[in-house]
C-alpha positions in Angstrom: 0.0 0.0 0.0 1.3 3.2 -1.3 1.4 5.5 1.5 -0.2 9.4 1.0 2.1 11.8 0.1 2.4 14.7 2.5 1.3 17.5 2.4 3.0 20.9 1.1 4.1 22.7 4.2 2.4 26.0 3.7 4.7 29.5 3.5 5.3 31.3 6.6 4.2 34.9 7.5 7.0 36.4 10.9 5.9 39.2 13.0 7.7 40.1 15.8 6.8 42.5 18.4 7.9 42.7 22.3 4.5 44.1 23.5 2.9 41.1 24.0 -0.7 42.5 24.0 0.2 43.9 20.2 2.3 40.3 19.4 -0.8 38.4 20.4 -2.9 40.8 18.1 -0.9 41.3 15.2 -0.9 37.4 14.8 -4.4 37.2 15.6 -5.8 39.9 12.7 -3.3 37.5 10.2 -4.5 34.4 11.6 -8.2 35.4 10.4 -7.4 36.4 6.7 -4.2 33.9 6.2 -4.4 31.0 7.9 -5.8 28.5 5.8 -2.8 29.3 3.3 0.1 30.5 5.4 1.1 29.6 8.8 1.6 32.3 11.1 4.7 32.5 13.5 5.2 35.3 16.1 8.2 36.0 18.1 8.5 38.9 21.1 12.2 40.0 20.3 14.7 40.0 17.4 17.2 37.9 18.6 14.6 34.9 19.1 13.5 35.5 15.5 16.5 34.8 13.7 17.0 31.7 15.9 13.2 30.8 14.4 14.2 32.1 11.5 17.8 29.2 11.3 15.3 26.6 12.5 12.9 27.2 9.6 16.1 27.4 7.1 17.4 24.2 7.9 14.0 22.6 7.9 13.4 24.2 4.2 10.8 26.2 4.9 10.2 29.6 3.3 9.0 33.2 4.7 6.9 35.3 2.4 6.3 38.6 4.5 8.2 39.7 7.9 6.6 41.9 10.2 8.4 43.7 12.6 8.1 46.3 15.0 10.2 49.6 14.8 11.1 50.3 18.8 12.1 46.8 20.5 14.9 46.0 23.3 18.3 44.3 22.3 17.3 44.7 18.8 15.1 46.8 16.5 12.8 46.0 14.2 15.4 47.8 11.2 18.2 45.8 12.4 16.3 42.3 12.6 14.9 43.4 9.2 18.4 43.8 7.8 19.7 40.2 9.4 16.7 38.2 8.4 16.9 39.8 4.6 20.6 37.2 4.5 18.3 34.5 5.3 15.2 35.0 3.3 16.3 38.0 0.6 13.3 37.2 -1.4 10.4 37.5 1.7 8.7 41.0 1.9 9.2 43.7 4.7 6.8 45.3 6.8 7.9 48.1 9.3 5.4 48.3 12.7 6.0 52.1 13.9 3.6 54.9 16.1 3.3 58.0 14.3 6.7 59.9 16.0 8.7 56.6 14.3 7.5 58.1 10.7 10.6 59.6 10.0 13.1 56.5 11.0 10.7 54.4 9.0 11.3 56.2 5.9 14.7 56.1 6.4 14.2 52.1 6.8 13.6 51.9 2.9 16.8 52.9 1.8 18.9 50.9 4.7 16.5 47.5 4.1 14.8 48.1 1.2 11.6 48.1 3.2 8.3 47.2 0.8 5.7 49.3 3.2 5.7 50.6 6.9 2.1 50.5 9.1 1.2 52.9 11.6 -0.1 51.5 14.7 -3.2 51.2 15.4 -4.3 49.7 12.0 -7.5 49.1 13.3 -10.0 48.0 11.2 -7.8 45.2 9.2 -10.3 45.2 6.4 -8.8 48.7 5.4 -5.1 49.2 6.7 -3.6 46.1 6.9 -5.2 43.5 5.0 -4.6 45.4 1.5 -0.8 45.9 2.4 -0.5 42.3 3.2 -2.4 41.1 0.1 0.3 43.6 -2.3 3.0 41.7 -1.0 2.1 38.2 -1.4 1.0 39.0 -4.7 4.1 40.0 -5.4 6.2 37.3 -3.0 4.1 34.8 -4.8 4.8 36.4 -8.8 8.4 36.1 -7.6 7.7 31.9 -7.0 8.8 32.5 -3.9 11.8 30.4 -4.5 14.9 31.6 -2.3 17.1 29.6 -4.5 16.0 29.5 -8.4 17.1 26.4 -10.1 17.8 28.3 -13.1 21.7 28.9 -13.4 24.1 30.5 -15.1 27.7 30.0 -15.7 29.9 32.5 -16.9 33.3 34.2 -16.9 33.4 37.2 -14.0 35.0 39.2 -17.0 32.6 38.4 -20.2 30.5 41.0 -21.6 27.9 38.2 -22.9 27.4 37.1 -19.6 26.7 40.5 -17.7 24.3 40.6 -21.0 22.5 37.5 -19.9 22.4 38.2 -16.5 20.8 41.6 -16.8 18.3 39.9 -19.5 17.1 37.8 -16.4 17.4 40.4 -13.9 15.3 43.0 -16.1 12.4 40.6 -16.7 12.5 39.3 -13.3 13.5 35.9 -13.9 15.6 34.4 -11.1 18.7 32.6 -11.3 21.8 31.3 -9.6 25.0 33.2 -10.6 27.9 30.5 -10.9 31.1 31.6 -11.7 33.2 29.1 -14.5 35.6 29.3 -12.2 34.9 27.9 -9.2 34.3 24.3 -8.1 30.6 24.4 -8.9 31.1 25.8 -12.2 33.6 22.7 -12.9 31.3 20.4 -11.9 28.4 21.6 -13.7 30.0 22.1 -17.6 31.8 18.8 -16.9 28.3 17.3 -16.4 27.0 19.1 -19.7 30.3 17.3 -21.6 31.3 21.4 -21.6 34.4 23.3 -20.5 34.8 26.9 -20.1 35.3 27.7 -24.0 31.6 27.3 -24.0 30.1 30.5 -22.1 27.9 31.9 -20.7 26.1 28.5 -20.3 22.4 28.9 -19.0 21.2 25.3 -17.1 17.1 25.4 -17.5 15.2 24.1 -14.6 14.7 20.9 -16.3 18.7 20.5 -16.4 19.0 21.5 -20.3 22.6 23.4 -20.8 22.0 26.3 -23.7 25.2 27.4 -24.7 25.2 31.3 -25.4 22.2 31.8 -26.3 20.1 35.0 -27.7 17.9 36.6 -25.8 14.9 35.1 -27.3 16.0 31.9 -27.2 16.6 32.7 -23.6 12.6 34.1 -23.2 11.1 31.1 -24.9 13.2 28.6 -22.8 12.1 30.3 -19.5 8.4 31.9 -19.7 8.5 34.9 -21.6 6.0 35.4 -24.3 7.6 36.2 -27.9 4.9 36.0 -30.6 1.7 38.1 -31.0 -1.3 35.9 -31.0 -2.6 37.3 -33.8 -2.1 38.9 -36.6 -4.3 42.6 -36.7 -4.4 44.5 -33.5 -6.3 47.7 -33.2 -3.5 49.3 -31.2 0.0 48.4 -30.7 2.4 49.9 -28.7 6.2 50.0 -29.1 8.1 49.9 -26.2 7.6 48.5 -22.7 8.7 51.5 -20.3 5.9 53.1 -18.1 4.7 55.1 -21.2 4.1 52.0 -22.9 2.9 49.8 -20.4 0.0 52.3 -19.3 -0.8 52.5 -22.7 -1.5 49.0 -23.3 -3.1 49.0 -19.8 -5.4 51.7 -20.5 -5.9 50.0 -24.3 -6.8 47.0 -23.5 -9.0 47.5 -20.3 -11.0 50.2 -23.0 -11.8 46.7 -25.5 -9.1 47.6 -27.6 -7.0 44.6 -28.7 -3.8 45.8 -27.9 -0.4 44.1 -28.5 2.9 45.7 -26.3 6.0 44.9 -28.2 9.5 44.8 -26.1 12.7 44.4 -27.5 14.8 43.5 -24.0 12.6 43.3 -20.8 9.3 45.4 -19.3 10.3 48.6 -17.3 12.7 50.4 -19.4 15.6 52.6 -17.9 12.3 52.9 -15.4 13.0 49.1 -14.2 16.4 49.6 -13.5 15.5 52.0 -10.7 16.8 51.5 -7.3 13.9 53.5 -5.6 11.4 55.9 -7.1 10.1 58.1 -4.6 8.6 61.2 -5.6 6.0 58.9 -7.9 2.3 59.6 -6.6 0.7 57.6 -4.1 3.6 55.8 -2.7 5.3 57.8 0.3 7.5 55.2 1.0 8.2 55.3 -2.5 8.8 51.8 -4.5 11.5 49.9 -6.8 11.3 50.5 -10.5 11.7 46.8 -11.2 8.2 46.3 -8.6 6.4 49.4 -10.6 6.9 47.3 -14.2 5.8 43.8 -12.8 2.3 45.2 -10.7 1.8 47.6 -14.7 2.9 44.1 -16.6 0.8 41.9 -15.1 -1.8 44.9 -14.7 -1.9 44.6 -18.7 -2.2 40.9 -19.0 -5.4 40.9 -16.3 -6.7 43.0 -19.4 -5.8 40.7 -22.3 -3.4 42.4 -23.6 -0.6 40.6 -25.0 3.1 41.2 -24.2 5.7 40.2 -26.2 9.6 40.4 -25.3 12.9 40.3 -27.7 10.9 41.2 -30.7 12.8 44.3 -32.2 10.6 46.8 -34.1 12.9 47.6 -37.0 10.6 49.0 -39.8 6.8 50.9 -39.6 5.0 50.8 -43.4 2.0 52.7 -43.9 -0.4 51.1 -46.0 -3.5 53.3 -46.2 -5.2 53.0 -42.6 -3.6 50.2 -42.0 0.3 50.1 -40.5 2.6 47.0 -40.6 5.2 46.7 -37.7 8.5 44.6 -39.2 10.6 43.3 -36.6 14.6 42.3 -36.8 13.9 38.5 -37.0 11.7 38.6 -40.5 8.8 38.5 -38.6 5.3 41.2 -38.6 2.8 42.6 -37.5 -0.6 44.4 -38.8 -2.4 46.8 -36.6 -4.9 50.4 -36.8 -3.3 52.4 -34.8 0.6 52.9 -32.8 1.8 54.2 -29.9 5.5 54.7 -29.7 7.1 54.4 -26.5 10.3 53.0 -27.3 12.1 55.7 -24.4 15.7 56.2 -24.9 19.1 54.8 -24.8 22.4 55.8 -22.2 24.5 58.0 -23.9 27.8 56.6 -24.2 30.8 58.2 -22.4 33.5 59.9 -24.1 36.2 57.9 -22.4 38.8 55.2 -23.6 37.5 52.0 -22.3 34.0 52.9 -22.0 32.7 52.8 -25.8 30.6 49.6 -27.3 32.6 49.9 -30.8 32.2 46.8 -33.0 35.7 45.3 -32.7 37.0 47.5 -29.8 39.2 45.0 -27.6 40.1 47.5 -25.2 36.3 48.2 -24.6 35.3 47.6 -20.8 31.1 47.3 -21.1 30.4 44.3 -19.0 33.4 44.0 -17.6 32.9 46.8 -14.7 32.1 49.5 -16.9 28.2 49.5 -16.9 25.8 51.9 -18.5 22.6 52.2 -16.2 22.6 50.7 -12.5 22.7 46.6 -13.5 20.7 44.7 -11.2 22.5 42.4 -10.2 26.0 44.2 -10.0 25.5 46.2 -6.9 25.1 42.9 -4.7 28.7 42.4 -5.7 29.8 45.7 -4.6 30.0 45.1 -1.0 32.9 47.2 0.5 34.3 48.3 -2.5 34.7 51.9 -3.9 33.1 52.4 -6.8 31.9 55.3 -9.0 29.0 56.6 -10.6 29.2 59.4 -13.5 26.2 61.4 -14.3 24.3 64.6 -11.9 20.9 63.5 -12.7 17.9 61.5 -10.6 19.4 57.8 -11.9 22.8 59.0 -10.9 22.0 59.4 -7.5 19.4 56.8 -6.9 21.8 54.7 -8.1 24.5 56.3 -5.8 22.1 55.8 -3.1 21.1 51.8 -3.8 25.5 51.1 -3.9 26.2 52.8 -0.7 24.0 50.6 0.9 27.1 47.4 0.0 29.8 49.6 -0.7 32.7 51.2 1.2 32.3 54.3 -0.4 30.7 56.0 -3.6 32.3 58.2 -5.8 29.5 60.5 -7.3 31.5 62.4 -10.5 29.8 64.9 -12.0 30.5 67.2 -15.1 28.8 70.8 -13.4 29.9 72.4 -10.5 26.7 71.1 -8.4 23.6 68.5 -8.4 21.1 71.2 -8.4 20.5 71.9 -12.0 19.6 68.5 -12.7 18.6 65.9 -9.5 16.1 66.5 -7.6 16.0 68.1 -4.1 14.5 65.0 -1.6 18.0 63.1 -3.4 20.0 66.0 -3.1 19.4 65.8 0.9 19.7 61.9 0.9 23.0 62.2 -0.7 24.5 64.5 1.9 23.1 63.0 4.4 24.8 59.8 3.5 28.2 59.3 5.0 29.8 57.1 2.2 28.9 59.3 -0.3 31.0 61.7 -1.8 30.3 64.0 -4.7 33.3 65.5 -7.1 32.0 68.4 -9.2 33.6 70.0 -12.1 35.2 66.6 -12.4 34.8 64.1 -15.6 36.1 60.2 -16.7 38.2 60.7 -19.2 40.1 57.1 -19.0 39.1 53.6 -17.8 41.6 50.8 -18.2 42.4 47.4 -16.8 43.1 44.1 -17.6 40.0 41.2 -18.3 38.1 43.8 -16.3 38.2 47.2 -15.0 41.2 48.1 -12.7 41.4 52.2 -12.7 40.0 55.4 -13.9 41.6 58.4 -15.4 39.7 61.5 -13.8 40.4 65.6 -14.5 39.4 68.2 -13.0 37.8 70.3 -14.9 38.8 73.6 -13.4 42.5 73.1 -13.5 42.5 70.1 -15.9 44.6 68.1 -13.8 44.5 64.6 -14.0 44.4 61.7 -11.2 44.4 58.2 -11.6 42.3 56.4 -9.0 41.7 52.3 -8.4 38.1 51.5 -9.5 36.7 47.8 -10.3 33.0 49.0 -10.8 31.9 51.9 -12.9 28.5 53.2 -13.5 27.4 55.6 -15.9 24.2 57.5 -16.6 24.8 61.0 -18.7 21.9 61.5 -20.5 20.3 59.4 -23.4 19.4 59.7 -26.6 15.9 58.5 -28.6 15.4 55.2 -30.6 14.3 56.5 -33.6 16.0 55.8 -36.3 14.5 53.1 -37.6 11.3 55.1 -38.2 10.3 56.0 -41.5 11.0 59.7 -42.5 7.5 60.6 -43.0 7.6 60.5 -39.0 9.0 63.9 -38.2 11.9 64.2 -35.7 13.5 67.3 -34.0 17.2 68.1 -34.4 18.7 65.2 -31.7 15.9 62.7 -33.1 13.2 63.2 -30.5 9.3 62.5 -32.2 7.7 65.3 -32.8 3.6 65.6 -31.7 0.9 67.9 -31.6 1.2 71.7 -31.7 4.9 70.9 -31.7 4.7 69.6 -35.5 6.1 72.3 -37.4 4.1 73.6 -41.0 6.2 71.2 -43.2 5.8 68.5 -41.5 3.7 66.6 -43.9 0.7 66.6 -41.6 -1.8 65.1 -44.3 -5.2 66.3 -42.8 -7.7 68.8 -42.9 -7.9 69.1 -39.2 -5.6 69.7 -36.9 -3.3 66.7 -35.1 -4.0 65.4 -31.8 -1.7 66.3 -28.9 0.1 63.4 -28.7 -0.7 62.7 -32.5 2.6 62.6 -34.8 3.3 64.2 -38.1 1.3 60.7 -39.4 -2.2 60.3 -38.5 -3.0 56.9 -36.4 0.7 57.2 -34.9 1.1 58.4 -31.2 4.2 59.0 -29.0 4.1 59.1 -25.2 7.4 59.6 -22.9 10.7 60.0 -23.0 11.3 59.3 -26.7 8.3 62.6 -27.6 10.3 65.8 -27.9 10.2 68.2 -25.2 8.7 65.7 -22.4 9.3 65.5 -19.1 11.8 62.7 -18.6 9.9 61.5 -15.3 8.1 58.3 -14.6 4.9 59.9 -13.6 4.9 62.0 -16.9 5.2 58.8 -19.2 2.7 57.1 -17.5 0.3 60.4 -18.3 1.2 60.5 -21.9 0.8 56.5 -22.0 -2.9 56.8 -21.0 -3.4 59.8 -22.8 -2.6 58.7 -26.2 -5.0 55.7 -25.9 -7.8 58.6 -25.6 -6.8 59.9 -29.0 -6.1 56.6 -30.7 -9.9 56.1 -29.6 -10.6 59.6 -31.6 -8.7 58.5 -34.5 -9.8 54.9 -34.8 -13.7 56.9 -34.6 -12.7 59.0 -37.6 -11.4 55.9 -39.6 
C-alpha cells in the first residue's frame, strides 16, 4: 500500500513585536485572513527571531512577509529586518511604527529596502492592513517564492555576454543562480554538460537543459516569456515597454481595444532599473522601479493584452489606414493604430574604455564598466569603492542603492553642483549619506584594466589636472538619446531625433489632414508618441505614465474618424 504523500508545508508569515498584547494581536488579525494558506509564526524579540528564522532554514521552509516592530529592546525591528533579509532576501518587509517613528521608518527603505511601513493602530484590518498584506504576497508569490531559483548561469566574471545574460534575467524578473566558471561548482556543472569553459555563458534550464550562449529570445522562450503576437491585426499596438508604454496598453486593453505591447529587452525600461522611485504619486514610501513594471505588466495581462519580449521593431510601413510593424527576425505585424514608447538609450561616455565599438578589444562594457545601475552588479559591490558618473535622478538613486554594499561611492559629476539637474529629496539623501562623496567640475576621461576594469583616469575640470584612482565598478548615466532611427521619414523628428507631436509639428511637417493633429498625434495620422522618446517631455516616470494613458484617448478619436 502506497502511503499518502504529505502535504506541502504552507509559507510562513513572521511578525515580531515585544509588547505582547500587540504580538498576540498582530498574529491574531493575520490568523483570520491567512491561515488557511500560510502559517503564522510570532516571536517577542529580534534575537529569538533569527533563531526561528535558522530553524525554519534548515527545515526548508520559506518566509513570504516579515513583520516587525520599529522600537524593541536588544534589537530593532530595522536591524532584525536587515539580518533576516541574509536568510530570506526574497520575503517582503513590513515596518510596525507609532506615528513619531514616521521619520526612522522612511529612512528604513533605503537601509532594508523596506516594501511598506504600518502605523499603529491599523484598526480595522479590512482597510489598513489586509490590503498591504495582500500587495505583498501577490508579489512574494509572482516572484515563486523560491529563495534559490534552479535556473543557473555559468559564466566568466569578466565576459560581456554574460553581464548581458544576466541583466536579460534580472530585467524581466526571472531568477537565477549566478555560478562563476571558475569555481568548483562551475567545474562540476559544464563537466556534467560534456562542456568546459570555451563554451560561455552556459544557461542550465530548470529541467537540467545546458543552452550554450544563447540569444535573448531563445533565452525568453526557454524560460516563460512570451515572444509571438497571437494574432495577426491588433487595433492598437504599442512600441516599447517602459511606463509610457505599459500604461498605454493597460489603459488600451481595459477600454476593448486589442492591444499588443511589443518589447525588444525586458518590461520597465531605464524605469525598471530604478533603485527606488520616490517622488512617484501615491507611494510615500516610495517603491523599486523593477516592482512598478511587474504590478503595470501583469496589470496589462489581467486585461488581455498581449506582451511580447525580444521582438525588435525595426521597420513601420503605412499602408492606407492600416500600419505593418516589421521586426529584426523577418517576422510582422498588422495593426490600426501605434503608440510609440520606445524611451531612450544611455549616452555613451566619451572615455577610452567605456565605448561599445564593434571590434573594440580595449572596450570595458560588462566587464565593470556599466551603462545604467545593472541589477545584479550592486550585490557584488560590498565594500568596495566604486563610481558613478552622471548629476541627474538615476545617478543618485543609483548612488544611493551602492552605498547601501559599498565602502564608499564616488559621485563624478560634469557641473559644479547637483542642483540643475537631480532632484531636491535626493540631493538631501545624498548629503546625508556618509559614504557618499560628490566630485563636481570633475569628468572620466580614461578607464583601463586588464579582463576587467582596474582604474580610472579623472580631470578636474577647473585646472584640468589629472588623477588616476583604483576603480573595479563603474556606472554611468549621462543622459540618453531617442530610438528612432528606424522610423520612416515621414515620422518627423527634431534636431537630436526626438518625435515630434501635436502643436509641436512644425508647417512642413507633412501633416496630411484637414484638421488639426491630436496632442500626442505625430506628423502621421493613427501614430502616437508618449514619454521620453516625444520631444520636449518631461523625462519622469509619472509623466510617461500620463502621456501613455493619454494617447489611448486619442487613438480612440482617430480609430472613430477611420
Amino acid at each position: 500500500m502506497t502511503a499518502p504523500a504529505a502535504a506541502p508545508r504552507k509559507p510562513i508569515i513572521l511578525t515580531v513585536d515585544d509588547d505582547p498584547a500587540v504580538s498576540r494581536a498582530v498574529a491574531r488579525d493575520l490568523r483570520r485572513k491567512y491561515a488557511e494558506t500560510y502559517r503564522i509564526v510570532r516571536a517577542e524579540n529580534g534575537p529569538d527571531a533569527l533563531d526561528t528564522l535558522r530553524e525554519l532554514k534548515l527545515r526548508g521552509d520559506t518566509v513570504a512577509v516579515f513583520v516587525a516592530d520599529y522600537r524593541m529592546p536588544a534589537m530593532s525591528g530595522i536591524e532584525f529586518l536587515e539580518a533576516a533579509m541574509d536568510l530570506y532576501p526574497m520575503a517582503r518587509r513590513v515596518l510596525l511604527t507609532a506615528y513619531a517613528d514616521t521619520h526612522a521608518a522612511i529612512d528604513a527603505i533605503n537601509v532594508v529596502d523596506l516594501d511598506h511601513y504600518l502605523l499603529k493602530p491599523w484598526d480595522p484590518p479590512e482597510e489598513k492592513l489586509y490590503p498591504v498584506i495582500d500587495a505583498l504576497l501577490e508579489a512574494w508569490n509572482a516572484d515563486g517564492g523560491h529563495p534559490m531559483p534552479n535556473t543557473k548561469i555559468i559564466g566568466h566574471r569578466y565576459s560581456r555576454r554574460s553581464s548581458e545574460v544576466r541583466e536579460f534575467l534580472a530585467s524581466n524578473r526571472l531568477p537565477y543562480h549566478w555560478i562563476f566558471a571558475d569555481d568548483d561548482e562551475g567545474h562540476r556543472l559544464l563537466e556534467a554538460a560534456g562542456l568546459d569553459d570555451r563554451a560561455l555563458p552556459v544557461v542550465i534550464t530548470e529541467t537540467g537543459e545546458p543552452l550554450v550562449d544563447p540569444s535573448n529570445t531563445e533565452l525568453a522562450g526557454r524560460l516563460g516569456l512570451s515572444t509571438e503576437p497571437r494574432a495577426d491585426f491588433y487595433d492598437l499596438a504599442v512600441i516599447g515597454g517602459g511606463p509610457g508604454g505599459l500604461a498605454a496598453a493597460v489603459y488600451g486593453a481595459s477600454e476593448g481595444l486589442r492591444t499588443v505591447l511589443i518589447e525588444a529587452v525586458a518590461t520597465g525600461g531605464q524605469a525598471g532599473q530604478s533603485s527606488r522611485i520616490e517622488n512617484y504619486l501615491g507611494f510615500p514610501d516610495g517603491v523599486r522601479g523593477d516592482q512598478l513594471a511587474d504590478r503595470a505588466r501583469r496589470q496589462a495581462e489581467k486585461f488581455s493584452a498581449d506582451l511580447i519580449t525580444t521582438r525588435e521593431a525595426v521597420a513601420l510601413e503605412l499602408h492606407g489606414n492600416t500600419r505593418t510593424i516589421r521586426f529584426a527576425d523577418g517576422g510582422s505585424l498588422d495593426c490600426r493604430s501605434v503608440v510609440l514608447a520606445t524611451g531612450v538609450s544611455y549616452r555613451e561616455l566619451d572615455a577610452d574604455g567605456c565605448h561599445s565599438r564593434d571590434g573594440d578589444d580595449s572596450s570595458l562594457i560588462g566587464r565593470g564598466v556599466y551603462y545604467g545601475a545593472a541589477t545584479y552588479v550592486a550585490a557584488e559591490c560590498e565594500d568596495q569603492e566604486v563610481y558613478v558618473v552622471g548629476g541627474a535622478n538615476s545617478a543618485g538613486q543609483a548612488a544611493m542603492n551602492l552605498a547601501r554594499k559599498a565602502a564608499r561611492v564616488h559621485l563624478v559629476v560634469r557641473g559644479p553642483s547637483l542642483e540643475a539637474s537631480m532632484s531636491y529629496y535626493l540631493i538631501q539623501q545624498i548629503e546625508a549619506t556618509p559614504n557618499i562623496e560628490v566630485h563636481t567640475n570633475t569628468r572620466v576621461c580614461r578607464a583601463f584594466g586588464g579582463e576587467g576594469l582596474e582604474n580610472l583616469t579623472l580631470i578636474d575640470g577647473t585646472t584640468n589636472q589629472t588623477t588616476d584612482v583604483g576603480c573595479t565598478q563603474l556606472f554611468i548615466f549621462i543622459g540618453a538619446q531617442p530610438r528612432t532611427d528606424w522610423l520612416p521619414d515621414a515620422i518627423a523628428r527634431d534636431d537630436r531625433g526626438f518625435v515630434l507631436s501635436g502643436p509641436d509639428l512644425k508647417p512642413d511637417s507633412g501633416w496630411p489632414l484637414d484638421r488639426p493633429p491630436h496632442h500626442l498625434e505625430t506628423s502621421v495620422p493613427g501614430v502616437f508618441v508618449a514619454g521620453d522618446v516625444r520631444a520636449e517631455s518631461a523625462k519622469r516616470v509619472a509623466a510617461a505614465v500620463g502621456e501613455g494613458s493619454m494617447a489611448v484617448m486619442f487613438v480612440h478619436r482617430y480609430l472613430a474618424e477611420t
